[in-house]
Amino acid sequence: MAVRPIRLFGDPVLRAPSAPIEVVDDGVRSLVRDLLDTVEPAGRAGVAAPQIGVGLRAFSYNIDGDIGYVLNPVLVEVAGEPVLTGEGCLSVPGLWHDTPRYPWAKVVGTDLDGNEVVLEGEGLLAQALQHETDHLDGMLYLQRLEPAARKVAMREVRESSWF
């Protein structure tokens, strides 16, 4: 029930694959509340649990005012050819790079009651689904950049005031 601080590039929790949520308990319910509170501020399309320091498979989203969450999400389907799409990340503040993303994506997971959650769509939703599931697999969008762009991005990280 709080907007949690975002972990930044270099924090080991961002590079480790997240563990599945086996049991929904008070800790998981509190995590979901924090994810929802943390994604609510303007300009945030998604927040994955590792970004707030929790190595569990969960993320929240805020797409066009539709705010929600999913537990144990799996990216089950993508469609189309990857397109370079402008992308940033709360864990890499101030950077914005064209990242190859599929134009359509589908994630399947569950809610706190164990009901199936299916999120699918195109545009910003597709991008967010791919971005947030990457976080749960220990991957930042910088790792998806083409080699020349990644070299530039890593220089920008090293030169940033927050690194």
JSON list of N, CA and C in Angstrom, two decimals, residues 16-60:
[
{"chain": "A", "resi": 16, "resn": "ALA", "atom": "N", "xyz": [18.19, -11.39, -12.06]},
{"chain": "A", "resi": 16, "resn": "ALA", "atom": "CA", "xyz": [17.88, -12.76, -11.66]},
{"chain": "A", "resi": 16, "resn": "ALA", "atom": "C", "xyz": [16.47, -13.15, -12.12]},
{"chain": "A", "resi": 17, "resn": "PRO", "atom": "N", "xyz": [16.31, -14.34, -12.67]},
{"chain": "A", "resi": 17, "resn": "PRO", "atom": "CA", "xyz": [14.96, -14.80, -12.98]},
{"chain": "A", "resi": 17, "resn": "PRO", "atom": "C", "xyz": [14.10, -14.86, -11.72]},
{"chain": "A", "resi": 18, "resn": "SER", "atom": "N", "xyz": [12.85, -14.44, -11.84]},
{"chain": "A", "resi": 18, "resn": "SER", "atom": "CA", "xyz": [11.94, -14.40, -10.69]},
{"chain": "A", "resi": 18, "resn": "SER", "atom": "C", "xyz": [11.33, -15.77, -10.43]},
{"chain": "A", "resi": 19, "resn": "ALA", "atom": "N", "xyz": [11.08, -16.04, -9.17]},
{"chain": "A", "resi": 19, "resn": "ALA", "atom": "CA", "xyz": [10.47, -17.30, -8.75]},
{"chain": "A", "resi": 19, "resn": "ALA", "atom": "C", "xyz": [8.96, -17.25, -8.95]},
{"chain": "A", "resi": 20, "resn": "PRO", "atom": "N", "xyz": [8.36, -18.37, -9.31]},
{"chain": "A", "resi": 20, "resn": "PRO", "atom": "CA", "xyz": [6.89, -18.40, -9.40]},
{"chain": "A", "resi": 20, "resn": "PRO", "atom": "C", "xyz": [6.26, -18.21, -8.03]},
{"chain": "A", "resi": 21, "resn": "ILE", "atom": "N", "xyz": [5.06, -17.66, -8.03]},
{"chain": "A", "resi": 21, "resn": "ILE", "atom": "CA", "xyz": [4.30, -17.50, -6.79]},
{"chain": "A", "resi": 21, "resn": "ILE", "atom": "C", "xyz": [3.55, -18.81, -6.57]},
{"chain": "A", "resi": 22, "resn": "GLU", "atom": "N", "xyz": [3.91, -19.51, -5.51]},
{"chain": "A", "resi": 22, "resn": "GLU", "atom": "CA", "xyz": [3.33, -20.82, -5.24]},
{"chain": "A", "resi": 22, "resn": "GLU", "atom": "C", "xyz": [2.05, -20.72, -4.40]},
{"chain": "A", "resi": 23, "resn": "VAL", "atom": "N", "xyz": [2.06, -19.78, -3.44]},
{"chain": "A", "resi": 23, "resn": "VAL", "atom": "CA", "xyz": [0.93, -19.63, -2.51]},
{"chain": "A", "resi": 23, "resn": "VAL", "atom": "C", "xyz": [0.60, -18.14, -2.41]},
{"chain": "A", "resi": 24, "resn": "VAL", "atom": "N", "xyz": [-0.68, -17.82, -2.52]},
{"chain": "A", "resi": 24, "resn": "VAL", "atom": "CA", "xyz": [-1.10, -16.44, -2.32]},
{"chain": "A", "resi": 24, "resn": "VAL", "atom": "C", "xyz": [-1.37, -16.25, -0.83]},
{"chain": "A", "resi": 25, "resn": "ASP", "atom": "N", "xyz": [-0.51, -15.44, -0.22]},
{"chain": "A", "resi": 25, "resn": "ASP", "atom": "CA", "xyz": [-0.63, -15.17, 1.21]},
{"chain": "A", "resi": 25, "resn": "ASP", "atom": "C", "xyz": [-0.67, -13.65, 1.41]},
{"chain": "A", "resi": 26, "resn": "ASP", "atom": "N", "xyz": [-0.61, -13.20, 2.65]},
{"chain": "A", "resi": 26, "resn": "ASP", "atom": "CA", "xyz": [-0.66, -11.77, 2.93]},
{"chain": "A", "resi": 26, "resn": "ASP", "atom": "C", "xyz": [0.50, -11.03, 2.27]},
{"chain": "A", "resi": 27, "resn": "GLY", "atom": "N", "xyz": [1.66, -11.67, 2.19]},
{"chain": "A", "resi": 27, "resn": "GLY", "atom": "CA", "xyz": [2.81, -11.04, 1.55]},
{"chain": "A", "resi": 27, "resn": "GLY", "atom": "C", "xyz": [2.57, -10.79, 0.07]},
{"chain": "A", "resi": 28, "resn": "VAL", "atom": "N", "xyz": [1.96, -11.75, -0.61]},
{"chain": "A", "resi": 28, "resn": "VAL", "atom": "CA", "xyz": [1.67, -11.59, -2.04]},
{"chain": "A", "resi": 28, "resn": "VAL", "atom": "C", "xyz": [0.57, -10.54, -2.23]},
{"chain": "A", "resi": 29, "resn": "ARG", "atom": "N", "xyz": [-0.43, -10.55, -1.38]},
{"chain": "A", "resi": 29, "resn": "ARG", "atom": "CA", "xyz": [-1.48, -9.53, -1.48]},
{"chain": "A", "resi": 29, "resn": "ARG", "atom": "C", "xyz": [-0.90, -8.13, -1.27]},
{"chain": "A", "resi": 30, "resn": "SER", "atom": "N", "xyz": [0.02, -8.00, -0.33]},
{"chain": "A", "resi": 30, "resn": "SER", "atom": "CA", "xyz": [0.68, -6.71, -0.09]},
{"chain": "A", "resi": 30, "resn": "SER", "atom": "C", "xyz": [1.54, -6.32, -1.29]},
{"chain": "A", "resi": 31, "resn": "LEU", "atom": "N", "xyz": [2.23, -7.28, -1.89]},
{"chain": "A", "resi": 31, "resn": "LEU", "atom": "CA", "xyz": [3.02, -7.03, -3.09]},
{"chain": "A", "resi": 31, "resn": "LEU", "atom": "C", "xyz": [2.14, -6.48, -4.21]},
{"chain": "A", "resi": 32, "resn": "VAL", "atom": "N", "xyz": [0.99, -7.08, -4.42]},
{"chain": "A", "resi": 32, "resn": "VAL", "atom": "CA", "xyz": [0.08, -6.62, -5.48]},
{"chain": "A", "resi": 32, "resn": "VAL", "atom": "C", "xyz": [-0.38, -5.19, -5.20]},
{"chain": "A", "resi": 33, "resn": "ARG", "atom": "N", "xyz": [-0.74, -4.88, -3.96]},
{"chain": "A", "resi": 33, "resn": "ARG", "atom": "CA", "xyz": [-1.15, -3.50, -3.63]},
{"chain": "A", "resi": 33, "resn": "ARG", "atom": "C", "xyz": [-0.02, -2.52, -3.93]},
{"chain": "A", "resi": 34, "resn": "ASP", "atom": "N", "xyz": [1.21, -2.90, -3.56]},
{"chain": "A", "resi": 34, "resn": "ASP", "atom": "CA", "xyz": [2.35, -2.02, -3.82]},
{"chain": "A", "resi": 34, "resn": "ASP", "atom": "C", "xyz": [2.62, -1.88, -5.31]},
{"chain": "A", "resi": 35, "resn": "LEU", "atom": "N", "xyz": [2.50, -2.96, -6.07]},
{"chain": "A", "resi": 35, "resn": "LEU", "atom": "CA", "xyz": [2.68, -2.88, -7.52]},
{"chain": "A", "resi": 35, "resn": "LEU", "atom": "C", "xyz": [1.65, -1.95, -8.15]},
{"chain": "A", "resi": 36, "resn": "LEU", "atom": "N", "xyz": [0.41, -2.07, -7.70]},
{"chain": "A", "resi": 36, "resn": "LEU", "atom": "CA", "xyz": [-0.66, -1.21, -8.24]},
{"chain": "A", "resi": 36, "resn": "LEU", "atom": "C", "xyz": [-0.41, 0.26, -7.87]},
{"chain": "A", "resi": 37, "resn": "ASP", "atom": "N", "xyz": [-0.03, 0.51, -6.63]},
{"chain": "A", "resi": 37, "resn": "ASP", "atom": "CA", "xyz": [0.27, 1.89, -6.22]},
{"chain": "A", "resi": 37, "resn": "ASP", "atom": "C", "xyz": [1.47, 2.45, -6.98]},
{"chain": "A", "resi": 38, "resn": "THR", "atom": "N", "xyz": [2.46, 1.61, -7.22]},
{"chain": "A", "resi": 38, "resn": "THR", "atom": "CA", "xyz": [3.70, 2.06, -7.85]},
{"chain": "A", "resi": 38, "resn": "THR", "atom": "C", "xyz": [3.53, 2.30, -9.35]},
{"chain": "A", "resi": 39, "resn": "VAL", "atom": "N", "xyz": [2.59, 1.63, -9.99]},
{"chain": "A", "resi": 39, "resn": "VAL", "atom": "CA", "xyz": [2.39, 1.83, -11.44]},
{"chain": "A", "resi": 39, "resn": "VAL", "atom": "C", "xyz": [1.44, 2.98, -11.73]},
{"chain": "A", "resi": 40, "resn": "GLU", "atom": "N", "xyz": [0.72, 3.45, -10.72]},
{"chain": "A", "resi": 40, "resn": "GLU", "atom": "CA", "xyz": [-0.33, 4.45, -10.94]},
{"chain": "A", "resi": 40, "resn": "GLU", "atom": "C", "xyz": [0.17, 5.83, -11.40]},
{"chain": "A", "resi": 41, "resn": "PRO", "atom": "N", "xyz": [1.32, 6.32, -10.93]},
{"chain": "A", "resi": 41, "resn": "PRO", "atom": "CA", "xyz": [1.74, 7.67, -11.36]},
{"chain": "A", "resi": 41, "resn": "PRO", "atom": "C", "xyz": [1.82, 7.79, -12.89]},
{"chain": "A", "resi": 42, "resn": "ALA", "atom": "N", "xyz": [1.52, 8.98, -13.37]},
{"chain": "A", "resi": 42, "resn": "ALA", "atom": "CA", "xyz": [1.52, 9.23, -14.82]},
{"chain": "A", "resi": 42, "resn": "ALA", "atom": "C", "xyz": [2.86, 8.85, -15.44]},
{"chain": "A", "resi": 43, "resn": "GLY", "atom": "N", "xyz": [2.78, 8.33, -16.65]},
{"chain": "A", "resi": 43, "resn": "GLY", "atom": "CA", "xyz": [3.98, 7.99, -17.40]},
{"chain": "A", "resi": 43, "resn": "GLY", "atom": "C", "xyz": [4.49, 6.59, -17.16]},
{"chain": "A", "resi": 44, "resn": "ARG", "atom": "N", "xyz": [3.81, 5.82, -16.32]},
{"chain": "A", "resi": 44, "resn": "ARG", "atom": "CA", "xyz": [4.25, 4.45, -16.03]},
{"chain": "A", "resi": 44, "resn": "ARG", "atom": "C", "xyz": [3.30, 3.47, -16.71]},
{"chain": "A", "resi": 45, "resn": "ALA", "atom": "N", "xyz": [3.85, 2.63, -17.59]},
{"chain": "A", "resi": 45, "resn": "ALA", "atom": "CA", "xyz": [3.04, 1.64, -18.29]},
{"chain": "A", "resi": 45, "resn": "ALA", "atom": "C", "xyz": [3.06, 0.29, -17.58]},
{"chain": "A", "resi": 46, "resn": "GLY", "atom": "N", "xyz": [4.11, 0.04, -16.79]},
{"chain": "A", "resi": 46, "resn": "GLY", "atom": "CA", "xyz": [4.20, -1.23, -16.09]},
{"chain": "A", "resi": 46, "resn": "GLY", "atom": "C", "xyz": [5.29, -1.20, -15.05]},
{"chain": "A", "resi": 47, "resn": "VAL", "atom": "N", "xyz": [5.12, -2.06, -14.04]},
{"chain": "A", "resi": 47, "resn": "VAL", "atom": "CA", "xyz": [6.14, -2.25, -13.00]},
{"chain": "A", "resi": 47, "resn": "VAL", "atom": "C", "xyz": [6.17, -3.73, -12.67]},
{"chain": "A", "resi": 48, "resn": "ALA", "atom": "N", "xyz": [7.35, -4.33, -12.79]},
{"chain": "A", "resi": 48, "resn": "ALA", "atom": "CA", "xyz": [7.53, -5.73, -12.44]},
{"chain": "A", "resi": 48, "resn": "ALA", "atom": "C", "xyz": [8.05, -5.83, -11.00]},
{"chain": "A", "resi": 49, "resn": "ALA", "atom": "N", "xyz": [7.69, -6.92, -10.33]},
{"chain": "A", "resi": 49, "resn": "ALA", "atom": "CA", "xyz": [8.09, -7.09, -8.93]},
{"chain": "A", "resi": 49, "resn": "ALA", "atom": "C", "xyz": [9.59, -6.90, -8.70]},
{"chain": "A", "resi": 50, "resn": "PRO", "atom": "N", "xyz": [10.48, -7.40, -9.57]},
{"chain": "A", "resi": 50, "resn": "PRO", "atom": "CA", "xyz": [11.90, -7.16, -9.32]},
{"chain": "A", "resi": 50, "resn": "PRO", "atom": "C", "xyz": [12.27, -5.67, -9.29]},
{"chain": "A", "resi": 51, "resn": "GLN", "atom": "N", "xyz": [11.52, -4.86, -9.99]},
{"chain": "A", "resi": 51, "resn": "GLN", "atom": "CA", "xyz": [11.81, -3.42, -10.00]},
{"chain": "A", "resi": 51, "resn": "GLN", "atom": "C", "xyz": [11.57, -2.77, -8.65]},
{"chain": "A", "resi": 52, "resn": "ILE", "atom": "N", "xyz": [10.80, -3.43, -7.79]},
{"chain": "A", "resi": 52, "resn": "ILE", "atom": "CA", "xyz": [10.61, -2.93, -6.43]},
{"chain": "A", "resi": 52, "resn": "ILE", "atom": "C", "xyz": [11.30, -3.86, -5.42]},
{"chain": "A", "resi": 53, "resn": "GLY", "atom": "N", "xyz": [12.23, -4.67, -5.94]},
{"chain": "A", "resi": 53, "resn": "GLY", "atom": "CA", "xyz": [13.08, -5.47, -5.07]},
{"chain": "A", "resi": 53, "resn": "GLY", "atom": "C", "xyz": [12.55, -6.83, -4.68]},
{"chain": "A", "resi": 54, "resn": "VAL", "atom": "N", "xyz": [11.52, -7.32, -5.36]},
{"chain": "A", "resi": 54, "resn": "VAL", "atom": "CA", "xyz": [10.90, -8.60, -5.01]},
{"chain": "A", "resi": 54, "resn": "VAL", "atom": "C", "xyz": [11.08, -9.58, -6.18]},
{"chain": "A", "resi": 55, "resn": "GLY", "atom": "N", "xyz": [11.76, -10.67, -5.94]},
{"chain": "A", "resi": 55, "resn": "GLY", "atom": "CA", "xyz": [12.05, -11.64, -6.99]},
{"chain": "A", "resi": 55, "resn": "GLY", "atom": "C", "xyz": [10.95, -12.65, -7.21]},
{"chain": "A", "resi": 56, "resn": "LEU", "atom": "N", "xyz": [9.73, -12.17, -7.39]},
{"chain": "A", "resi": 56, "resn": "LEU", "atom": "CA", "xyz": [8.58, -13.04, -7.67]},
{"chain": "A", "resi": 56, "resn": "LEU", "atom": "C", "xyz": [7.97, -12.66, -9.01]},
{"chain": "A", "resi": 57, "resn": "ARG", "atom": "N", "xyz": [7.31, -13.63, -9.66]},
{"chain": "A", "resi": 57, "resn": "ARG", "atom": "CA", "xyz": [6.71, -13.43, -10.97]},
{"chain": "A", "resi": 57, "resn": "ARG", "atom": "C", "xyz": [5.37, -12.72, -10.84]},
{"chain": "A", "resi": 58, "resn": "ALA", "atom": "N", "xyz": [5.42, -11.40, -10.91]},
{"chain": "A", "resi": 58, "resn": "ALA", "atom": "CA", "xyz": [4.21, -10.57, -10.86]},
{"chain": "A", "resi": 58, "resn": "ALA", "atom": "C", "xyz": [4.54, -9.22, -11.47]},
{"chain": "A", "resi": 59, "resn": "PHE", "atom": "N", "xyz": [3.55, -8.64, -12.14]},
{"chain": "A", "resi": 59, "resn": "PHE", "atom": "CA", "xyz": [3.72, -7.26, -12.60]},
{"chain": "A", "resi": 59, "resn": "PHE", "atom": "C", "xyz": [2.38, -6.56, -12.62]},
{"chain": "A", "resi": 60, "resn": "SER", "atom": "N", "xyz": [2.46, -5.23, -12.59]},
{"chain": "A", "resi": 60, "resn": "SER", "atom": "CA", "xyz": [1.27, -4.39, -12.74]},
{"chain": "A", "resi": 60, "resn": "SER", "atom": "C", "xyz": [1.40, -3.63, -14.04]}
]
